[in-house]
PDB file of N, CA and C in Angstrom:
ATOM      1  N   UNK O   1      30.813  31.514   8.055  1.00  0.00           N
ATOM      2  CA  UNK O   1      30.260  31.035   6.797  1.00  0.00           C
ATOM      3  C   UNK O   1      30.663  29.586   6.594  1.00  0.00           C
ATOM      4  N   UNK O   2      29.780  28.848   6.004  1.00  0.00           N
ATOM      5  CA  UNK O   2      30.026  27.434   5.729  1.00  0.00           C
ATOM      6  C   UNK O   2      30.538  27.276   4.310  1.00  0.00           C
ATOM      7  N   UNK O   3      31.662  26.620   4.168  1.00  0.00           N
ATOM      8  CA  UNK O   3      32.224  26.326   2.850  1.00  0.00           C
ATOM      9  C   UNK O   3      32.741  24.895   2.890  1.00  0.00           C
ATOM     10  N   UNK O   4      32.155  24.012   2.100  1.00  0.00           N
ATOM     11  CA  UNK O   4      32.617  22.622   2.129  1.00  0.00           C
ATOM     12  C   UNK O   4      34.060  22.517   1.647  1.00  0.00           C
ATOM     13  N   UNK O   5      34.813  21.625   2.272  1.00  0.00           N
ATOM     14  CA  UNK O   5      36.207  21.432   1.865  1.00  0.00           C
ATOM     15  C   UNK O   5      36.298  20.488   0.671  1.00  0.00           C
ATOM     16  N   UNK O   6      35.252  19.693   0.451  1.00  0.00           N
ATOM     17  CA  UNK O   6      35.228  18.758  -0.663  1.00  0.00           C
ATOM     18  C   UNK O   6      33.828  18.747  -1.250  1.00  0.00           C
ATOM     19  N   UNK O   7      33.758  18.776  -2.558  1.00  0.00           N
ATOM     20  CA  UNK O   7      32.464  18.738  -3.238  1.00  0.00           C
ATOM     21  C   UNK O   7      32.113  17.288  -3.540  1.00  0.00           C
ATOM     22  N   UNK O   8      30.891  16.905  -3.253  1.00  0.00           N
ATOM     23  CA  UNK O   8      30.402  15.570  -3.602  1.00  0.00           C
ATOM     24  C   UNK O   8      30.151  15.567  -5.103  1.00  0.00           C
ATOM     25  N   UNK O   9      30.945  14.839  -5.903  1.00  0.00           N
ATOM     26  CA  UNK O   9      30.821  14.919  -7.361  1.00  0.00           C
ATOM     27  C   UNK O   9      29.473  14.465  -7.906  1.00  0.00           C
ATOM     28  N   UNK O  10      28.784  13.576  -7.193  1.00  0.00           N
ATOM     29  CA  UNK O  10      27.488  13.100  -7.698  1.00  0.00           C
ATOM     30  C   UNK O  10      26.428  14.193  -7.698  1.00  0.00           C
ATOM     31  N   UNK O  11      26.685  15.289  -6.994  1.00  0.00           N
ATOM     32  CA  UNK O  11      25.711  16.377  -6.945  1.00  0.00           C
ATOM     33  C   UNK O  11      25.435  16.931  -8.335  1.00  0.00           C
ATOM     34  N   UNK O  12      26.422  16.815  -9.234  1.00  0.00           N
ATOM     35  CA  UNK O  12      26.240  17.321 -10.591  1.00  0.00           C
ATOM     36  C   UNK O  12      25.227  16.500 -11.384  1.00  0.00           C
ATOM     37  N   UNK O  13      24.908  15.303 -10.920  1.00  0.00           N
ATOM     38  CA  UNK O  13      23.881  14.488 -11.561  1.00  0.00           C
ATOM     39  C   UNK O  13      22.525  14.707 -10.898  1.00  0.00           C
ATOM     40  N   UNK O  14      22.496  15.525  -9.864  1.00  0.00           N
ATOM     41  CA  UNK O  14      21.258  15.767  -9.132  1.00  0.00           C
ATOM     42  C   UNK O  14      20.753  17.200  -9.273  1.00  0.00           C
ATOM     43  N   UNK O  15      21.645  18.144  -9.559  1.00  0.00           N
ATOM     44  CA  UNK O  15      21.227  19.540  -9.716  1.00  0.00           C
ATOM     45  C   UNK O  15      20.481  19.715 -11.029  1.00  0.00           C
ATOM     46  N   UNK O  16      19.481  20.535 -11.021  1.00  0.00           N
ATOM     47  CA  UNK O  16      18.604  20.676 -12.178  1.00  0.00           C
ATOM     48  C   UNK O  16      18.562  22.117 -12.656  1.00  0.00           C
ATOM     49  N   UNK O  17      18.664  22.306 -13.981  1.00  0.00           N
ATOM     50  CA  UNK O  17      18.527  23.645 -14.557  1.00  0.00           C
ATOM     51  C   UNK O  17      17.394  23.685 -15.581  1.00  0.00           C
ATOM     52  N   UNK O  18      16.653  22.582 -15.701  1.00  0.00           N
ATOM     53  CA  UNK O  18      15.489  22.467 -16.593  1.00  0.00           C
ATOM     54  C   UNK O  18      15.853  22.495 -18.070  1.00  0.00           C
ATOM     55  N   UNK O  19      17.086  22.127 -18.410  1.00  0.00           N
ATOM     56  CA  UNK O  19      17.459  22.022 -19.823  1.00  0.00           C
ATOM     57  C   UNK O  19      17.638  20.550 -20.176  1.00  0.00           C
ATOM     58  N   UNK O  20      17.714  20.250 -21.469  1.00  0.00           N
ATOM     59  CA  UNK O  20      17.907  18.873 -21.921  1.00  0.00           C
ATOM     60  C   UNK O  20      19.232  18.306 -21.422  1.00  0.00           C
ATOM     61  N   UNK O  21      20.218  19.158 -21.165  1.00  0.00           N
ATOM     62  CA  UNK O  21      21.519  18.705 -20.698  1.00  0.00           C
ATOM     63  C   UNK O  21      21.573  18.424 -19.207  1.00  0.00           C
ATOM     64  N   UNK O  22      20.497  18.712 -18.496  1.00  0.00           N
ATOM     65  CA  UNK O  22      20.441  18.516 -17.048  1.00  0.00           C
ATOM     66  C   UNK O  22      19.763  17.199 -16.690  1.00  0.00           C
ATOM     67  N   UNK O  23      20.023  16.728 -15.479  1.00  0.00           N
ATOM     68  CA  UNK O  23      19.293  15.559 -14.992  1.00  0.00           C
ATOM     69  C   UNK O  23      17.820  15.908 -14.778  1.00  0.00           C
ATOM     70  N   UNK O  24      16.957  14.901 -14.728  1.00  0.00           N
ATOM     71  CA  UNK O  24      15.542  15.174 -14.463  1.00  0.00           C
ATOM     72  C   UNK O  24      15.336  15.637 -13.019  1.00  0.00           C
ATOM     73  N   UNK O  25      14.237  16.300 -12.788  1.00  0.00           N
ATOM     74  CA  UNK O  25      13.901  16.766 -11.442  1.00  0.00           C
ATOM     75  C   UNK O  25      13.603  15.560 -10.559  1.00  0.00           C
ATOM     76  N   UNK O  26      14.136  15.581  -9.358  1.00  0.00           N
ATOM     77  CA  UNK O  26      13.887  14.512  -8.394  1.00  0.00           C
ATOM     78  C   UNK O  26      13.761  15.127  -7.007  1.00  0.00           C
ATOM     79  N   UNK O  27      13.138  14.388  -6.128  1.00  0.00           N
ATOM     80  CA  UNK O  27      13.008  14.810  -4.741  1.00  0.00           C
ATOM     81  C   UNK O  27      13.899  13.905  -3.906  1.00  0.00           C
ATOM     82  N   UNK O  28      14.696  14.498  -3.047  1.00  0.00           N
ATOM     83  CA  UNK O  28      15.673  13.738  -2.276  1.00  0.00           C
ATOM     84  C   UNK O  28      15.288  13.704  -0.807  1.00  0.00           C
ATOM     85  N   UNK O  29      15.553  12.554  -0.182  1.00  0.00           N
ATOM     86  CA  UNK O  29      15.253  12.355   1.230  1.00  0.00           C
ATOM     87  C   UNK O  29      16.561  12.109   1.974  1.00  0.00           C
ATOM     88  N   UNK O  30      16.766  12.776   3.098  1.00  0.00           N
ATOM     89  CA  UNK O  30      18.025  12.628   3.830  1.00  0.00           C
ATOM     90  C   UNK O  30      18.384  11.179   4.156  1.00  0.00           C
ATOM     91  N   UNK O  31      17.404  10.370   4.489  1.00  0.00           N
ATOM     92  CA  UNK O  31      17.690   8.985   4.875  1.00  0.00           C
ATOM     93  C   UNK O  31      18.047   8.096   3.688  1.00  0.00           C
ATOM     94  N   UNK O  32      17.772   8.561   2.481  1.00  0.00           N
ATOM     95  CA  UNK O  32      18.047   7.760   1.280  1.00  0.00           C
ATOM     96  C   UNK O  32      19.016   8.458   0.329  1.00  0.00           C
ATOM     97  N   UNK O  33      19.663   9.515   0.779  1.00  0.00           N
ATOM     98  CA  UNK O  33      20.446  10.373  -0.108  1.00  0.00           C
ATOM     99  C   UNK O  33      21.575   9.639  -0.833  1.00  0.00           C
ATOM    100  N   UNK O  34      22.330   8.794  -0.143  1.00  0.00           N
ATOM    101  CA  UNK O  34      23.443   8.078  -0.789  1.00  0.00           C
ATOM    102  C   UNK O  34      22.950   7.265  -1.984  1.00  0.00           C
ATOM    103  N   UNK O  35      21.924   6.471  -1.776  1.00  0.00           N
ATOM    104  CA  UNK O  35      21.380   5.656  -2.861  1.00  0.00           C
ATOM    105  C   UNK O  35      20.775   6.500  -3.964  1.00  0.00           C
ATOM    106  N   UNK O  36      20.114   7.590  -3.592  1.00  0.00           N
ATOM    107  CA  UNK O  36      19.507   8.462  -4.595  1.00  0.00           C
ATOM    108  C   UNK O  36      20.569   9.155  -5.445  1.00  0.00           C
ATOM    109  N   UNK O  37      21.683   9.581  -4.839  1.00  0.00           N
ATOM    110  CA  UNK O  37      22.759  10.203  -5.612  1.00  0.00           C
ATOM    111  C   UNK O  37      23.420   9.189  -6.542  1.00  0.00           C
ATOM    112  N   UNK O  38      23.598   7.958  -6.068  1.00  0.00           N
ATOM    113  CA  UNK O  38      24.147   6.913  -6.946  1.00  0.00           C
ATOM    114  C   UNK O  38      23.223   6.662  -8.128  1.00  0.00           C
ATOM    115  N   UNK O  39      21.932   6.571  -7.862  1.00  0.00           N
ATOM    116  CA  UNK O  39      20.955   6.346  -8.929  1.00  0.00           C
ATOM    117  C   UNK O  39      20.938   7.515  -9.910  1.00  0.00           C
ATOM    118  N   UNK O  40      21.004   8.741  -9.395  1.00  0.00           N
ATOM    119  CA  UNK O  40      21.016   9.921 -10.265  1.00  0.00           C
ATOM    120  C   UNK O  40      22.250   9.914 -11.163  1.00  0.00           C
ATOM    121  N   UNK O  41      23.412   9.590 -10.595  1.00  0.00           N
ATOM    122  CA  UNK O  41      24.639   9.557 -11.397  1.00  0.00           C
ATOM    123  C   UNK O  41      24.574   8.438 -12.431  1.00  0.00           C
ATOM    124  N   UNK O  42      24.082   7.270 -12.034  1.00  0.00           N
ATOM    125  CA  UNK O  42      23.962   6.143 -12.972  1.00  0.00           C
ATOM    126  C   UNK O  42      23.049   6.528 -14.141  1.00  0.00           C
ATOM    127  N   UNK O  43      21.923   7.127 -13.842  1.00  0.00           N
ATOM    128  CA  UNK O  43      20.985   7.534 -14.891  1.00  0.00           C
ATOM    129  C   UNK O  43      21.626   8.587 -15.798  1.00  0.00           C
ATOM    130  N   UNK O  44      22.253   9.583 -15.215  1.00  0.00           N
ATOM    131  CA  UNK O  44      22.877  10.668 -15.974  1.00  0.00           C
ATOM    132  C   UNK O  44      23.966  10.127 -16.899  1.00  0.00           C
ATOM    133  N   UNK O  45      24.832   9.272 -16.368  1.00  0.00           N
ATOM    134  CA  UNK O  45      25.925   8.695 -17.161  1.00  0.00           C
ATOM    135  C   UNK O  45      25.381   7.869 -18.319  1.00  0.00           C
ATOM    136  N   UNK O  46      24.444   6.984 -18.038  1.00  0.00           N
ATOM    137  CA  UNK O  46      23.958   6.079 -19.078  1.00  0.00           C
ATOM    138  C   UNK O  46      23.082   6.770 -20.112  1.00  0.00           C
ATOM    139  N   UNK O  47      22.550   7.925 -19.776  1.00  0.00           N
ATOM    140  CA  UNK O  47      21.753   8.695 -20.724  1.00  0.00           C
ATOM    141  C   UNK O  47      22.618   9.615 -21.585  1.00  0.00           C
ATOM    142  N   UNK O  48      23.673  10.181 -21.006  1.00  0.00           N
ATOM    143  CA  UNK O  48      24.419  11.242 -21.687  1.00  0.00           C
ATOM    144  C   UNK O  48      25.836  10.880 -22.138  1.00  0.00           C
ATOM    145  N   UNK O  49      26.341   9.722 -21.779  1.00  0.00           N
ATOM    146  CA  UNK O  49      27.702   9.331 -22.175  1.00  0.00           C
ATOM    147  C   UNK O  49      27.616   8.288 -23.280  1.00  0.00           C
ATOM    148  N   UNK O  50      28.444   8.450 -24.305  1.00  0.00           N
ATOM    149  CA  UNK O  50      28.539   7.421 -25.345  1.00  0.00           C
ATOM    150  C   UNK O  50      29.965   7.368 -25.877  1.00  0.00           C
ATOM    151  N   UNK O  51      30.272   6.263 -26.534  1.00  0.00           N
ATOM    152  CA  UNK O  51      31.611   6.051 -27.086  1.00  0.00           C
ATOM    153  C   UNK O  51      31.487   5.922 -28.588  1.00  0.00           C
ATOM    154  N   UNK O  52      32.352   6.636 -29.288  1.00  0.00           N
ATOM    155  CA  UNK O  52      32.346   6.611 -30.753  1.00  0.00           C
ATOM    156  C   UNK O  52      33.785   6.753 -31.242  1.00  0.00           C
ATOM    157  N   UNK O  53      34.227   5.799 -32.036  1.00  0.00           N
ATOM    158  CA  UNK O  53      35.564   5.876 -32.612  1.00  0.00           C
ATOM    159  C   UNK O  53      36.685   5.965 -31.590  1.00  0.00           C
ATOM    160  N   UNK O  54      36.550   5.253 -30.480  1.00  0.00           N
ATOM    161  CA  UNK O  54      37.586   5.281 -29.454  1.00  0.00           C
ATOM    162  C   UNK O  54      37.579   6.516 -28.581  1.00  0.00           C
ATOM    163  N   UNK O  55      36.568   7.367 -28.760  1.00  0.00           N
ATOM    164  CA  UNK O  55      36.458   8.584 -27.951  1.00  0.00           C
ATOM    165  C   UNK O  55      35.223   8.511 -27.060  1.00  0.00           C
ATOM    166  N   UNK O  56      35.411   8.828 -25.797  1.00  0.00           N
ATOM    167  CA  UNK O  56      34.288   8.910 -24.863  1.00  0.00           C
ATOM    168  C   UNK O  56      33.710  10.310 -24.953  1.00  0.00           C
ATOM    169  N   UNK O  57      32.430  10.394 -25.229  1.00  0.00           N
ATOM    170  CA  UNK O  57      31.724  11.678 -25.269  1.00  0.00           C
ATOM    171  C   UNK O  57      31.031  11.859 -23.922  1.00  0.00           C
ATOM    172  N   UNK O  58      31.510  12.826 -23.153  1.00  0.00           N
ATOM    173  CA  UNK O  58      30.963  13.114 -21.838  1.00  0.00           C
ATOM    174  C   UNK O  58      30.256  14.459 -21.852  1.00  0.00           C
ATOM    175  N   UNK O  59      29.234  14.621 -21.000  1.00  0.00           N
ATOM    176  CA  UNK O  59      28.599  15.931 -20.877  1.00  0.00           C
ATOM    177  C   UNK O  59      29.623  16.973 -20.418  1.00  0.00           C
ATOM    178  N   UNK O  60      29.449  18.183 -20.886  1.00  0.00           N
ATOM    179  CA  UNK O  60      30.380  19.266 -20.590  1.00  0.00           C
ATOM    180  C   UNK O  60      30.539  19.535 -19.093  1.00  0.00           C
ATOM    181  N   UNK O  61      29.551  19.167 -18.295  1.00  0.00           N
ATOM    182  CA  UNK O  61      29.644  19.378 -16.850  1.00  0.00           C
ATOM    183  C   UNK O  61      30.891  18.690 -16.288  1.00  0.00           C
ATOM    184  N   UNK O  62      31.291  17.555 -16.866  1.00  0.00           N
ATOM    185  CA  UNK O  62      32.487  16.855 -16.394  1.00  0.00           C
ATOM    186  C   UNK O  62      33.758  17.643 -16.707  1.00  0.00           C
ATOM    187  N   UNK O  63      33.730  18.436 -17.754  1.00  0.00           N
ATOM    188  CA  UNK O  63      34.872  19.284 -18.083  1.00  0.00           C
ATOM    189  C   UNK O  63      34.883  20.570 -17.282  1.00  0.00           C
ATOM    190  N   UNK O  64      33.716  21.222 -17.194  1.00  0.00           N
ATOM    191  CA  UNK O  64      33.631  22.491 -16.464  1.00  0.00           C
ATOM    192  C   UNK O  64      33.960  22.330 -14.983  1.00  0.00           C
ATOM    193  N   UNK O  65      33.530  21.232 -14.404  1.00  0.00           N
ATOM    194  CA  UNK O  65      33.723  21.013 -12.969  1.00  0.00           C
ATOM    195  C   UNK O  65      34.696  19.865 -12.712  1.00  0.00           C
ATOM    196  N   UNK O  66      35.696  19.731 -13.569  1.00  0.00           N
ATOM    197  CA  UNK O  66      36.659  18.627 -13.471  1.00  0.00           C
ATOM    198  C   UNK O  66      37.274  18.528 -12.075  1.00  0.00           C
ATOM    199  N   UNK O  67      37.552  19.653 -11.445  1.00  0.00           N
ATOM    200  CA  UNK O  67      38.163  19.628 -10.109  1.00  0.00           C
ATOM    201  C   UNK O  67      37.269  18.915  -9.100  1.00  0.00           C
ATOM    202  N   UNK O  68      35.949  19.039  -9.258  1.00  0.00           N
ATOM    203  CA  UNK O  68      35.017  18.372  -8.344  1.00  0.00           C
ATOM    204  C   UNK O  68      35.093  16.856  -8.477  1.00  0.00           C
ATOM    205  N   UNK O  69      35.536  16.389  -9.625  1.00  0.00           N
ATOM    206  CA  UNK O  69      35.610  14.954  -9.898  1.00  0.00           C
ATOM    207  C   UNK O  69      37.024  14.402  -9.705  1.00  0.00           C
ATOM    208  N   UNK O  70      37.962  15.231  -9.302  1.00  0.00           N
ATOM    209  CA  UNK O  70      39.342  14.789  -9.170  1.00  0.00           C
ATOM    210  C   UNK O  70      40.096  14.862 -10.481  1.00  0.00           C
ATOM    211  N   UNK O  71      39.734  15.819 -11.326  1.00  0.00           N
ATOM    212  CA  UNK O  71      40.374  15.983 -12.633  1.00  0.00           C
ATOM    213  C   UNK O  71      39.719  15.107 -13.690  1.00  0.00           C
ATOM    214  N   UNK O  72      40.258  15.158 -14.901  1.00  0.00           N
ATOM    215  CA  UNK O  72      39.681  14.395 -16.008  1.00  0.00           C
ATOM    216  C   UNK O  72      39.713  12.893 -15.724  1.00  0.00           C
ATOM    217  N   UNK O  73      40.801  12.420 -15.138  1.00  0.00           N
ATOM    218  CA  UNK O  73      40.910  10.992 -14.819  1.00  0.00           C
ATOM    219  C   UNK O  73      39.868  10.582 -13.784  1.00  0.00           C
ATOM    220  N   UNK O  74      39.662  11.416 -12.775  1.00  0.00           N
ATOM    221  CA  UNK O  74      38.655  11.132 -11.759  1.00  0.00           C
ATOM    222  C   UNK O  74      37.252  11.129 -12.335  1.00  0.00           C
ATOM    223  N   UNK O  75      36.978  12.064 -13.244  1.00  0.00           N
ATOM    224  CA  UNK O  75      35.662  12.112 -13.896  1.00  0.00           C
ATOM    225  C   UNK O  75      35.431  10.845 -14.701  1.00  0.00           C
ATOM    226  N   UNK O  76      36.452  10.413 -15.442  1.00  0.00           N
ATOM    227  CA  UNK O  76      36.318   9.210 -16.261  1.00  0.00           C
ATOM    228  C   UNK O  76      36.095   7.982 -15.378  1.00  0.00           C
ATOM    229  N   UNK O  77      36.785   7.897 -14.253  1.00  0.00           N
ATOM    230  CA  UNK O  77      36.601   6.761 -13.342  1.00  0.00           C
ATOM    231  C   UNK O  77      35.199   6.767 -12.730  1.00  0.00           C
ATOM    232  N   UNK O  78      34.684   7.950 -12.406  1.00  0.00           N
ATOM    233  CA  UNK O  78      33.324   8.041 -11.870  1.00  0.00           C
ATOM    234  C   UNK O  78      32.315   7.594 -12.921  1.00  0.00           C
ATOM    235  N   UNK O  79      32.528   7.994 -14.164  1.00  0.00           N
ATOM    236  CA  UNK O  79      31.655   7.567 -15.264  1.00  0.00           C
ATOM    237  C   UNK O  79      31.702   6.049 -15.394  1.00  0.00           C
ATOM    238  N   UNK O  80      32.896   5.484 -15.419  1.00  0.00           N
ATOM    239  CA  UNK O  80      33.030   4.020 -15.547  1.00  0.00           C
ATOM    240  C   UNK O  80      32.346   3.294 -14.398  1.00  0.00           C
ATOM    241  N   UNK O  81      32.462   3.828 -13.192  1.00  0.00           N
ATOM    242  CA  UNK O  81      31.876   3.192 -12.012  1.00  0.00           C
ATOM    243  C   UNK O  81      30.353   3.191 -12.050  1.00  0.00           C
ATOM    244  N   UNK O  82      29.756   4.127 -12.773  1.00  0.00           N
ATOM    245  CA  UNK O  82      28.299   4.230 -12.820  1.00  0.00           C
ATOM    246  C   UNK O  82      27.707   3.775 -14.153  1.00  0.00           C
ATOM    247  N   UNK O  83      28.544   3.285 -15.044  1.00  0.00           N
ATOM    248  CA  UNK O  83      28.071   2.844 -16.361  1.00  0.00           C
ATOM    249  C   UNK O  83      27.480   1.441 -16.279  1.00  0.00           C
ATOM    250  N   UNK O  84      26.380   1.228 -16.998  1.00  0.00           N
ATOM    251  CA  UNK O  84      25.819  -0.111 -17.140  1.00  0.00           C
ATOM    252  C   UNK O  84      26.800  -0.959 -17.945  1.00  0.00           C
ATOM    253  N   UNK O  85      26.725  -2.298 -17.851  1.00  0.00           N
ATOM    254  CA  UNK O  85      27.717  -3.171 -18.502  1.00  0.00           C
ATOM    255  C   UNK O  85      28.028  -2.869 -19.972  1.00  0.00           C
ATOM    256  N   UNK O  86      27.046  -2.632 -20.848  1.00  0.00           N
ATOM    257  CA  UNK O  86      27.416  -2.351 -22.246  1.00  0.00           C
ATOM    258  C   UNK O  86      28.256  -1.078 -22.399  1.00  0.00           C
ATOM    259  N   UNK O  87      27.891  -0.031 -21.673  1.00  0.00           N
ATOM    260  CA  UNK O  87      28.659   1.212 -21.735  1.00  0.00           C
ATOM    261  C   UNK O  87      30.030   1.020 -21.094  1.00  0.00           C
ATOM    262  N   UNK O  88      30.084   0.321 -19.971  1.00  0.00           N
ATOM    263  CA  UNK O  88      31.366   0.070 -19.302  1.00  0.00           C
ATOM    264  C   UNK O  88      32.318  -0.674 -20.232  1.00  0.00           C
ATOM    265  N   UNK O  89      31.795  -1.645 -20.978  1.00  0.00           N
ATOM    266  CA  UNK O  89      32.634  -2.388 -21.928  1.00  0.00           C
ATOM    267  C   UNK O  89      33.157  -1.458 -23.014  1.00  0.00           C
ATOM    268  N   UNK O  90      32.298  -0.593 -23.528  1.00  0.00           N
ATOM    269  CA  UNK O  90      32.715   0.354 -24.570  1.00  0.00           C
ATOM    270  C   UNK O  90      33.752   1.332 -24.030  1.00  0.00           C
ATOM    271  N   UNK O  91      33.618   1.732 -22.782  1.00  0.00           N
ATOM    272  CA  UNK O  91      34.566   2.674 -22.180  1.00  0.00           C
ATOM    273  C   UNK O  91      35.954   2.057 -22.024  1.00  0.00           C
ATOM    274  N   UNK O  92      36.015   0.723 -21.998  1.00  0.00           N
ATOM    275  CA  UNK O  92      37.303   0.044 -21.878  1.00  0.00           C
ATOM    276  C   UNK O  92      38.229   0.293 -23.058  1.00  0.00           C
ATOM    277  N   UNK O  93      37.667   0.619 -24.221  1.00  0.00           N
ATOM    278  CA  UNK O  93      38.481   0.861 -25.410  1.00  0.00           C
ATOM    279  C   UNK O  93      38.713   2.326 -25.719  1.00  0.00           C
ATOM    280  N   UNK O  94      38.424   3.193 -24.773  1.00  0.00           N
ATOM    281  CA  UNK O  94      38.533   4.639 -25.003  1.00  0.00           C
ATOM    282  C   UNK O  94      39.993   5.089 -25.025  1.00  0.00           C
ATOM    283  N   UNK O  95      40.314   5.916 -26.015  1.00  0.00           N
ATOM    284  CA  UNK O  95      41.659   6.486 -26.141  1.00  0.00           C
ATOM    285  C   UNK O  95      41.683   7.982 -25.828  1.00  0.00           C
ATOM    286  N   UNK O  96      40.519   8.628 -25.885  1.00  0.00           N
ATOM    287  CA  UNK O  96      40.464  10.061 -25.588  1.00  0.00           C
ATOM    288  C   UNK O  96      39.064  10.431 -25.119  1.00  0.00           C
ATOM    289  N   UNK O  97      38.965  11.618 -24.542  1.00  0.00           N
ATOM    290  CA  UNK O  97      37.691  12.122 -24.024  1.00  0.00           C
ATOM    291  C   UNK O  97      37.328  13.400 -24.758  1.00  0.00           C
ATOM    292  N   UNK O  98      36.059  13.498 -25.133  1.00  0.00           N
ATOM    293  CA  UNK O  98      35.506  14.686 -25.777  1.00  0.00           C
ATOM    294  C   UNK O  98      34.357  15.161 -24.898  1.00  0.00           C
ATOM    295  N   UNK O  99      34.281  16.466 -24.680  1.00  0.00           N
ATOM    296  CA  UNK O  99      33.168  17.023 -23.909  1.00  0.00           C
ATOM    297  C   UNK O  99      32.154  17.593 -24.885  1.00  0.00           C
ATOM    298  N   UNK O 100      30.965  17.006 -24.880  1.00  0.00           N
ATOM    299  CA  UNK O 100      29.912  17.464 -25.784  1.00  0.00           C
ATOM    300  C   UNK O 100      29.347  18.797 -25.308  1.00  0.00           C
ATOM    301  N   UNK O 101      28.938  19.654 -26.243  1.00  0.00           N
ATOM    302  CA  UNK O 101      28.348  20.946 -25.865  1.00  0.00           C
ATOM    303  C   UNK O 101      27.090  20.742 -25.023  1.00  0.00           C
ATOM    304  N   UNK O 102      26.823  21.725 -24.192  1.00  0.00           N
ATOM    305  CA  UNK O 102      25.634  21.687 -23.337  1.00  0.00           C
ATOM    306  C   UNK O 102      24.395  21.842 -24.197  1.00  0.00           C
ATOM    307  N   UNK O 103      23.376  21.068 -23.900  1.00  0.00           N
ATOM    308  CA  UNK O 103      22.095  21.164 -24.600  1.00  0.00           C
ATOM    309  C   UNK O 103      21.175  22.052 -23.766  1.00  0.00           C
ATOM    310  N   UNK O 104      21.040  23.312 -24.176  1.00  0.00           N
ATOM    311  CA  UNK O 104      20.272  24.289 -23.410  1.00  0.00           C
ATOM    312  C   UNK O 104      18.797  24.320 -23.770  1.00  0.00           C
ATOM    313  N   UNK O 105      18.355  23.440 -24.682  1.00  0.00           N
ATOM    314  CA  UNK O 105      16.916  23.429 -24.988  1.00  0.00           C
ATOM    315  C   UNK O 105      16.135  23.148 -23.710  1.00  0.00           C
ATOM    316  N   UNK O 106      15.014  23.797 -23.587  1.00  0.00           N
ATOM    317  CA  UNK O 106      14.173  23.633 -22.407  1.00  0.00           C
ATOM    318  C   UNK O 106      13.628  22.214 -22.369  1.00  0.00           C
ATOM    319  N   UNK O 107      13.792  21.548 -21.253  1.00  0.00           N
ATOM    320  CA  UNK O 107      13.332  20.168 -21.106  1.00  0.00           C
ATOM    321  C   UNK O 107      11.866  20.162 -20.697  1.00  0.00           C
ATOM    322  N   UNK O 108      11.028  19.714 -21.579  1.00  0.00           N
ATOM    323  CA  UNK O 108       9.598  19.640 -21.293  1.00  0.00           C
ATOM    324  C   UNK O 108       9.144  18.207 -21.496  1.00  0.00           C
ATOM    325  N   UNK O 109       8.588  17.631 -20.477  1.00  0.00           N
ATOM    326  CA  UNK O 109       8.026  16.291 -20.558  1.00  0.00           C
ATOM    327  C   UNK O 109       6.584  16.399 -20.071  1.00  0.00           C
ATOM    328  N   UNK O 110       5.666  16.129 -20.934  1.00  0.00           N
ATOM    329  CA  UNK O 110       4.260  16.203 -20.551  1.00  0.00           C
ATOM    330  C   UNK O 110       3.746  14.817 -20.208  1.00  0.00           C
ATOM    331  N   UNK O 111       3.051  14.714 -19.103  1.00  0.00           N
ATOM    332  CA  UNK O 111       2.444  13.438 -18.716  1.00  0.00           C
ATOM    333  C   UNK O 111       1.249  13.167 -19.613  1.00  0.00           C
ATOM    334  N   UNK O 112       1.138  11.939 -20.058  1.00  0.00           N
ATOM    335  CA  UNK O 112      -0.019  11.578 -20.901  1.00  0.00           C
ATOM    336  C   UNK O 112      -0.841  10.506 -20.251  1.00  0.00           C
TER     337      UNK O 112
END
């Protein structure tokens, strides 16, 4: 049986459960996977992470799968590494981390 010894933490920004709390559906290509996972994580972080009152609000996936990210500190560093400049600046003043509840509403986007 195959069991990976290390989980690629960016996979959590690529797996889809069709809820509002999940990343959007994407198609991945083996030759472009590294860049696609970076893009997925960047999009996920900048869409779902915010700072309010010195607290970083992270999606619950970072708490539930903290071990995959190297613990809470590793998750926070991964978030900072993928944050756009305004969010990265706001993360610099963070004193604590809060995990926001999962948004289980069904994600429906209709093309117009």
